[in-house]
Structure formats: structure tokens, C-alpha cells
Coordinates of C-alpha atoms in Angstrom, one line a residue:
S1 CA -55.2 -57.6 32.5
S2 CA -54.9 -55.3 35.4
S3 CA -51.9 -53.1 35.8
V4 CA -49.5 -53.5 38.6
P5 CA -49.4 -50.5 40.9
G6 CA -46.1 -48.6 40.8
S7 CA -45.1 -50.1 37.5
F8 CA -44.4 -48.0 34.3
R9 CA -44.4 -48.8 30.7
A10 CA -40.9 -48.8 29.2
F11 CA -41.8 -46.6 26.2
S12 CA -38.2 -46.4 25.0
Q13 CA -38.0 -50.2 24.8
S14 CA -41.4 -51.3 23.6
P15 CA -43.2 -48.4 22.0
I16 CA -46.8 -48.7 20.7
L17 CA -46.5 -48.3 16.9
G18 CA -49.2 -48.2 14.3
S19 CA -49.0 -50.0 11.0
N20 CA -47.9 -46.9 9.1
H21 CA -45.5 -45.5 11.7
D22 CA -42.0 -44.6 10.6
P23 CA -39.5 -45.9 13.2
H24 CA -37.1 -43.0 12.5
A25 CA -39.8 -40.3 12.9
T26 CA -39.1 -39.8 16.6
D27 CA -35.3 -39.5 15.9
L28 CA -35.9 -37.0 13.1
S29 CA -38.3 -34.9 15.1
A30 CA -35.8 -34.7 18.0
A31 CA -33.0 -33.8 15.6
E32 CA -35.1 -31.0 14.1
N33 CA -36.0 -29.7 17.5
L34 CA -32.4 -29.7 18.5
T35 CA -31.3 -27.9 15.4
A36 CA -34.0 -25.3 15.9
I37 CA -32.9 -24.7 19.5
Q38 CA -29.3 -24.4 18.3
H39 CA -30.3 -21.8 15.7
N40 CA -32.2 -19.8 18.4
V41 CA -29.2 -19.9 20.7
D42 CA -26.9 -18.8 17.9
A43 CA -29.3 -16.0 17.0
V44 CA -29.5 -14.8 20.6
A45 CA -25.7 -14.9 20.8
V46 CA -25.3 -12.9 17.6
H47 CA -27.9 -10.4 18.8
N48 CA -26.1 -10.0 22.2
A49 CA -22.7 -9.6 20.4
V50 CA -24.2 -6.9 18.1
D51 CA -25.6 -5.1 21.2
A52 CA -22.3 -5.3 23.0
F53 CA -20.5 -4.0 19.9
Q54 CA -22.9 -1.1 19.5
T55 CA -22.5 -0.1 23.1
T56 CA -18.7 -0.4 22.9
V57 CA -18.2 1.6 19.8
A58 CA -18.2 5.3 20.5
P59 CA -21.7 6.6 19.5
V60 CA -20.2 9.7 17.9
T61 CA -18.4 7.7 15.2
A62 CA -21.8 6.5 13.9
E63 CA -22.6 10.1 13.0
M64 CA -19.3 10.7 11.1
G65 CA -18.9 11.2 7.4
Y66 CA -16.5 9.5 5.1
S67 CA -13.6 11.9 4.8
L68 CA -10.1 10.4 5.0
A69 CA -9.7 11.4 8.7
E70 CA -13.2 10.2 9.6
I71 CA -12.7 6.8 7.9
A72 CA -9.4 6.4 9.9
I73 CA -11.2 7.2 13.2
R74 CA -14.0 4.8 12.3
T75 CA -11.5 2.1 11.6
L76 CA -9.6 2.6 14.8
D77 CA -12.8 2.6 16.8
V78 CA -14.0 -0.6 15.3
V79 CA -10.6 -2.4 16.0
H80 CA -10.7 -1.0 19.5
A81 CA -14.3 -2.2 20.1
T82 CA -13.8 -5.7 18.7
S83 CA -10.4 -6.4 20.1
G84 CA -10.7 -4.8 23.5
L85 CA -7.1 -3.6 23.2
P86 CA -6.0 -0.3 24.8
W87 CA -5.7 2.6 22.4
W88 CA -2.0 2.5 22.1
A89 CA -2.1 -1.2 21.1
T90 CA -5.1 -0.5 18.9
I91 CA -3.0 1.9 16.8
I92 CA -0.3 -0.7 16.3
A93 CA -2.9 -3.5 15.5
T94 CA -4.7 -1.2 13.0
T95 CA -1.5 -0.3 11.3
I96 CA -0.6 -4.0 10.8
V97 CA -4.0 -4.8 9.5
V98 CA -4.1 -1.9 7.0
R99 CA -0.5 -2.5 5.8
S100 CA -1.2 -6.2 5.4
A101 CA -4.2 -5.4 3.2
F102 CA -1.9 -3.6 0.9
F103 CA 0.7 -6.3 0.8
P104 CA -0.4 -7.7 -2.6
I105 CA 0.1 -4.2 -4.1
S106 CA 3.6 -4.1 -2.6
I107 CA 4.4 -7.5 -4.2
M108 CA 3.2 -6.3 -7.6
S109 CA 5.2 -3.1 -7.4
M110 CA 8.3 -4.8 -6.3
R111 CA 8.0 -7.4 -9.0
N112 CA 7.6 -4.7 -11.6
S113 CA 10.6 -2.8 -10.3
A114 CA 12.8 -5.9 -10.4
R115 CA 11.7 -6.6 -14.0
M116 CA 12.5 -3.0 -14.9
G117 CA 16.0 -3.5 -13.6
I118 CA 16.5 -6.5 -15.8
L119 CA 15.1 -4.6 -18.8
Q120 CA 17.3 -1.5 -18.2
P121 CA 20.3 -2.6 -20.3
K122 CA 18.1 -3.2 -23.3
L123 CA 16.5 0.2 -22.9
Q124 CA 19.9 1.8 -22.6
K125 CA 21.0 0.1 -25.8
L126 CA 17.9 1.3 -27.6
Q127 CA 18.4 4.8 -26.4
D128 CA 22.0 4.8 -27.6
E129 CA 20.8 3.6 -31.0
I130 CA 18.3 6.5 -31.2
K131 CA 20.9 9.1 -30.3
S132 CA 23.4 7.8 -32.9
S133 CA 20.8 7.5 -35.7
P134 CA 20.8 10.3 -38.3
D135 CA 17.1 9.8 -38.8
A136 CA 16.2 10.0 -35.1
Y137 CA 13.9 12.9 -35.6
D138 CA 12.1 11.4 -38.6
P139 CA 8.5 10.8 -37.7
A140 CA 8.4 7.3 -39.1
K141 CA 11.7 6.4 -37.3
M142 CA 10.4 7.9 -34.1
T143 CA 7.2 5.8 -34.3
E144 CA 9.4 2.7 -34.9
F145 CA 11.5 3.4 -31.8
R146 CA 8.4 3.9 -29.7
A147 CA 7.0 0.6 -30.9
R148 CA 10.2 -1.2 -30.1
A149 CA 10.3 0.2 -26.6
Q150 CA 6.6 -0.8 -26.1
A151 CA 7.5 -4.3 -27.3
L152 CA 10.3 -4.5 -24.8
F153 CA 8.0 -3.5 -22.0
K154 CA 5.5 -6.2 -23.1
E155 CA 8.1 -8.9 -23.5
H156 CA 9.4 -8.4 -20.0
K157 CA 5.9 -7.8 -18.5
V158 CA 6.8 -4.4 -17.3
R159 CA 4.2 -1.7 -16.7
P160 CA 5.9 1.7 -15.9
F161 CA 2.9 3.0 -13.9
M162 CA 3.0 -0.1 -11.6
S163 CA 6.2 1.1 -9.9
F164 CA 4.3 4.1 -8.7
L165 CA 1.2 2.2 -7.6
M166 CA 2.3 1.5 -4.1
P167 CA 3.3 5.1 -3.1
I168 CA 0.1 6.5 -4.7
S169 CA -2.1 4.0 -2.9
Q170 CA -0.4 4.6 0.4
L171 CA -0.7 8.4 0.3
P172 CA -4.5 8.6 1.2
I173 CA -3.9 6.1 4.0
F174 CA -1.0 8.1 5.4
L175 CA -3.0 11.4 5.3
G176 CA -6.1 9.8 6.7
F177 CA -4.4 8.4 9.8
F178 CA -2.4 11.6 10.2
W179 CA -5.4 13.8 10.2
G180 CA -7.6 11.3 12.1
L181 CA -5.1 10.8 15.0
Q182 CA -5.0 14.6 15.3
D183 CA -8.7 14.8 15.9
I184 CA -9.7 11.5 17.5
A185 CA -9.3 12.8 21.1
K186 CA -12.1 15.3 20.3
Y187 CA -14.6 12.5 19.6
I188 CA -13.3 9.8 22.0
P189 CA -12.3 11.3 25.4
G190 CA -10.9 8.1 26.8
Y191 CA -8.4 7.9 24.0
A192 CA -5.9 10.4 25.3
A193 CA -5.2 8.8 28.6
D194 CA -4.8 5.3 27.2
G195 CA -1.1 5.4 26.4
A196 CA 1.7 3.3 27.7
F197 CA 5.3 3.4 28.8
W198 CA 6.8 6.9 28.5
F199 CA 4.0 8.2 26.2
E200 CA 1.0 7.9 28.6
N201 CA -0.9 10.7 26.9
L202 CA -1.5 9.8 23.3
A203 CA -2.8 13.3 22.5
A204 CA 0.3 15.1 23.7
P205 CA 3.8 15.2 22.2
D206 CA 6.4 12.7 23.4
P207 CA 8.3 14.3 26.3
T208 CA 11.4 12.2 25.7
Y209 CA 11.6 12.8 21.9
A210 CA 12.2 9.0 21.6
L211 CA 9.3 8.4 19.2
P212 CA 10.3 11.1 16.6
V213 CA 14.0 9.9 16.6
L214 CA 12.9 6.3 16.3
S215 CA 10.6 7.0 13.5
S216 CA 13.3 8.8 11.5
A217 CA 15.8 6.1 12.2
L218 CA 13.5 3.4 11.0
M219 CA 12.7 5.4 7.8
V220 CA 16.3 5.6 6.9
A221 CA 16.9 1.9 7.8
S222 CA 14.1 0.9 5.4
L223 CA 15.6 2.9 2.6
E224 CA 19.1 1.5 3.3
A225 CA 17.7 -2.1 3.2
G226 CA 15.8 -1.5 -0.1
G227 CA 16.7 -0.1 -3.5
E228 CA 17.5 -3.5 -5.0
G229 CA 17.7 -3.4 -8.8
M230 CA 17.8 0.4 -9.0
P231 CA 20.8 2.2 -10.7
V232 CA 23.6 3.0 -8.3
E233 CA 23.4 6.8 -9.0
Y234 CA 19.7 6.8 -8.2
I235 CA 20.1 4.9 -5.0
D236 CA 22.9 7.1 -3.7
K237 CA 20.9 10.3 -4.5
A238 CA 17.7 8.8 -2.9
K239 CA 19.5 7.7 0.2
M240 CA 21.2 11.1 0.6
G241 CA 17.9 12.9 0.1
M242 CA 16.0 10.7 2.6
R243 CA 18.8 11.1 5.2
I244 CA 18.4 14.8 5.0
V245 CA 14.6 14.5 5.2
A246 CA 14.8 12.3 8.2
L247 CA 17.0 14.8 10.0
I248 CA 14.7 17.6 9.2
M249 CA 11.7 15.6 10.4
I250 CA 13.0 15.2 13.9
P251 CA 12.6 18.8 15.0
V252 CA 9.3 19.0 13.2
A253 CA 7.8 15.8 14.6
V254 CA 8.6 16.6 18.2
N255 CA 5.4 18.7 18.2
F256 CA 3.2 15.9 16.9
E257 CA 0.9 13.9 19.1
S258 CA 2.4 10.6 20.5
G259 CA -0.5 8.7 18.8
I260 CA 0.7 10.0 15.4
L261 CA 4.3 9.1 16.1
L262 CA 3.3 5.6 17.3
Y263 CA 1.5 5.1 14.0
W264 CA 4.6 6.2 12.1
V265 CA 6.9 3.9 14.1
S266 CA 4.6 1.0 13.6
S267 CA 4.3 1.6 9.9
N268 CA 8.1 2.0 9.5
I269 CA 8.7 -1.2 11.4
F270 CA 6.3 -3.0 9.1
T271 CA 8.1 -1.5 6.0
L272 CA 11.5 -2.5 7.3
T273 CA 10.4 -6.1 8.2
Q274 CA 8.7 -6.5 4.8
T275 CA 11.8 -5.2 3.0
L276 CA 14.1 -7.7 4.8
V277 CA 11.7 -10.6 4.3
L278 CA 11.3 -9.9 0.6
K279 CA 15.1 -10.0 0.2
I280 CA 15.3 -13.7 1.1
P281 CA 15.9 -15.7 -2.1
G282 CA 13.3 -18.4 -1.1
V283 CA 10.6 -15.8 -0.5
K284 CA 11.4 -14.0 -3.8
K285 CA 11.2 -17.3 -5.7
L286 CA 7.9 -18.1 -4.1
L287 CA 6.4 -14.7 -5.0
D288 CA 7.9 -14.7 -8.5
I289 CA 10.1 -11.7 -7.9
P290 CA 13.1 -11.9 -10.2
T291 CA 16.6 -11.0 -9.0
P292 CA 17.9 -8.1 -11.1
V293 CA 21.4 -8.0 -12.4
T294 CA 23.7 -5.1 -11.4
P295 CA 22.2 -2.2 -13.3
P296 CA 24.3 0.0 -15.6
P297 CA 24.7 3.7 -15.0
L298 CA 21.5 5.6 -14.6
A299 CA 19.6 6.2 -17.9
T300 CA 16.5 8.2 -18.4
T301 CA 15.2 5.7 -20.9
N302 CA 11.4 5.9 -21.2
L303 CA 8.8 6.8 -23.7
S304 CA 9.2 10.5 -22.9
S305 CA 12.9 10.4 -23.9
F306 CA 11.9 9.9 -27.6
P307 CA 11.7 13.0 -29.8
S308 CA 8.4 14.8 -29.6
P309 CA 6.3 15.4 -32.7
F310 CA 7.2 19.1 -32.6
Q311 CA 11.0 18.3 -32.5
A312 CA 10.5 15.8 -35.3
A313 CA 8.6 18.3 -37.5
V314 CA 11.3 21.0 -37.0
A315 CA 14.1 18.5 -37.8
Q316 CA 12.2 17.3 -40.9
A317 CA 11.6 20.9 -42.1
Q318 CA 15.3 21.8 -41.7
K319 CA 16.2 18.6 -43.5
N320 CA 13.9 19.1 -46.5
Q321 CA 13.9 22.9 -46.8
P322 CA 17.4 24.4 -47.4
F323 CA 16.0 27.9 -47.1
V324 CA 14.9 27.3 -43.5
K325 CA 18.2 25.6 -42.7
S326 CA 20.4 28.2 -44.3
Y327 CA 18.4 31.1 -42.9
A328 CA 18.5 29.6 -39.4
N329 CA 22.3 29.3 -39.5
K330 CA 23.0 32.5 -41.4
P331 CA 25.6 34.6 -39.6
K332 CA 24.9 38.1 -38.7
S333 CA 26.3 40.6 -41.2
S334 CA 28.6 43.2 -39.8
K335 CA 27.6 46.8 -40.3
K336 CA 29.6 48.8 -42.8
Q337 CA 31.9 51.3 -41.4
V338 CA 31.0 54.8 -42.6
P339 CA 34.2 56.8 -43.2
P340 CA 34.3 60.1 -41.3

């Protein structure tokens, strides 16, 4: 039959198929092509994003080492490049990110301190028993007391070192950002002029002294809000000491760069907020943080308060050797008076 001029075969409606043709082959091939195109588009997008990131990050940071200060500068530069925030907001955002990363350690440390507060009366009772025991310096008795103290720690899931884990882990972070923010303007020239409000120059001290005063006030506020479960005597002494430190820090901090002070203020706000949130009963229950009872007067009960092996040996020697004991306590004889 002859074809009609101007007419077209409707391939989509009546395709010419062979006897072995899969009716789904066309659909699968189209889907595979679409997937391949999508993968290529994604690859191009990732490549462009990497190129944009590499051109945004300061080239000099790629040549840095890995000291505490250099790691801090690298971190700040990455946050600045990826977020597009100005440098003053980058400092705040980086502080929040880093402090949030250490939040689990804060929870473990706080949980351990709360359990230690609950355990304190039992430790005090054990210490009183040691002091009143006539065999306190006996090596066997000393070993027994140490074992009982260890059993109490294990029973209450208390690890004495855990209470110091948070400040120990925070020290390198604090020093790294302190040193890094001192030197960052040398590597990234645009950093200094990217301040805000009254601290427009991040590399210069705060001309109004508002940042150092605010930093010290927030430090004291964080301490006043915390201290739950600690003996009253310890809390009072710690608060008094921190108040003195906060007052001393004001005239010292007025000479620091505004970027450093902004980091301190941001970190202290995070600490204060975290302390207040973790005092909420529902939050404490959710995080398995026990509520300690009112602690007794401060006791220095720990494993180091038990008699040392040397003390035990001396006490045992004095107990078993009368000569040593009598010689040690022998009064000095008075010299005979020679008559003139």
C-alpha cells in the first residue's frame, strides 16, 4: 500500500515489535539514561561546590600545620567558607558547634558528680570508721578499707576521674581558640574589619570595655547557677574564688582582641544556658542525672585519705617493737648540775 503524504506513523501507539522484544525494554533504557544524566548532574554540582569551597577558603590555611592555634584557625575558616557568615557571626557559630560536640562529655561529668554527691555520706561514714579504728594503720586493715571504698564507687557507678574529664578536655579547646584568634588576622586580612556593633575591628580591643565586663559577669553567673550536689563549704569557697578571678580578669582582658572576648562571651553564654537547662527535673530524668541530697559538711574522703604503706609500716613497727616505741617517746634527760 502507498503511504499518504504528510502522514506519520504513531510509534508510541503501535510500535513495530519483534517476536523476542521485551515490551519494558524501552522504559528501562529511558530510566537508565535518566539516572545516568542525574548522576552526571550531581557530579558536576559537587565538583562546582568543591571548586567554590576551595576558592572561598583562605589559601594560606591549606599550608598550616596542626598546632592547637592552627587547628582553631582552620576550623573557623571552614565554618566561614561553608556558611557565608561574617567573621563575628562565624566566631559565635563555631563556638556553638564545638561546645555542642562536647555536650555528651558534659552529661557524663555531671552525672558522675551527682552520683558522687549521693555517695558522699557513705564515704564520710567509712572515713569516720577508719579514724576511730585502733588498727587503722595495720596493712591488712588498710587494704580492707581501700577495697570497701572501691566497692562503694562501683556500686554507685562513680568514677573519680570522670569529674575532671570535662575541664581537662576543654583546656586544649580554650587555648587553641585563644592563640588562634590572636593570630588569625595575620593569615586572613579580611577578618579584622568584619566585626559588628561597637566592636567593628575584631583584631583590636573593645573600646567600650563591654565585652570583658560581660564575659566576667557571665562566668560568675554560670558558677552561681551550678554547683549542685557539692558540699556547701566547697561551693562557698569556689564561688568566692571565682568572683575574685572574675574581677581580676576585667583589667587584664581589656587589652585582648575583640574576637577573643567574643569567643569567651559566646562560650560563657553556652555554659550558662546548659547549666540552667540541665537543672530542669524533666531534662535530668531524661538524661539519667540523679538529684543529689543535701550533702554533709565537706569531707576529703578519697583513696588518698587512707594510710599510706609507709605510715602503716611505721605504725606496725611501733606496735610490735617496744624498743622503737619507748625510744621514740623517751624524754630527754636533764644534765647533771656540777657543783662549783
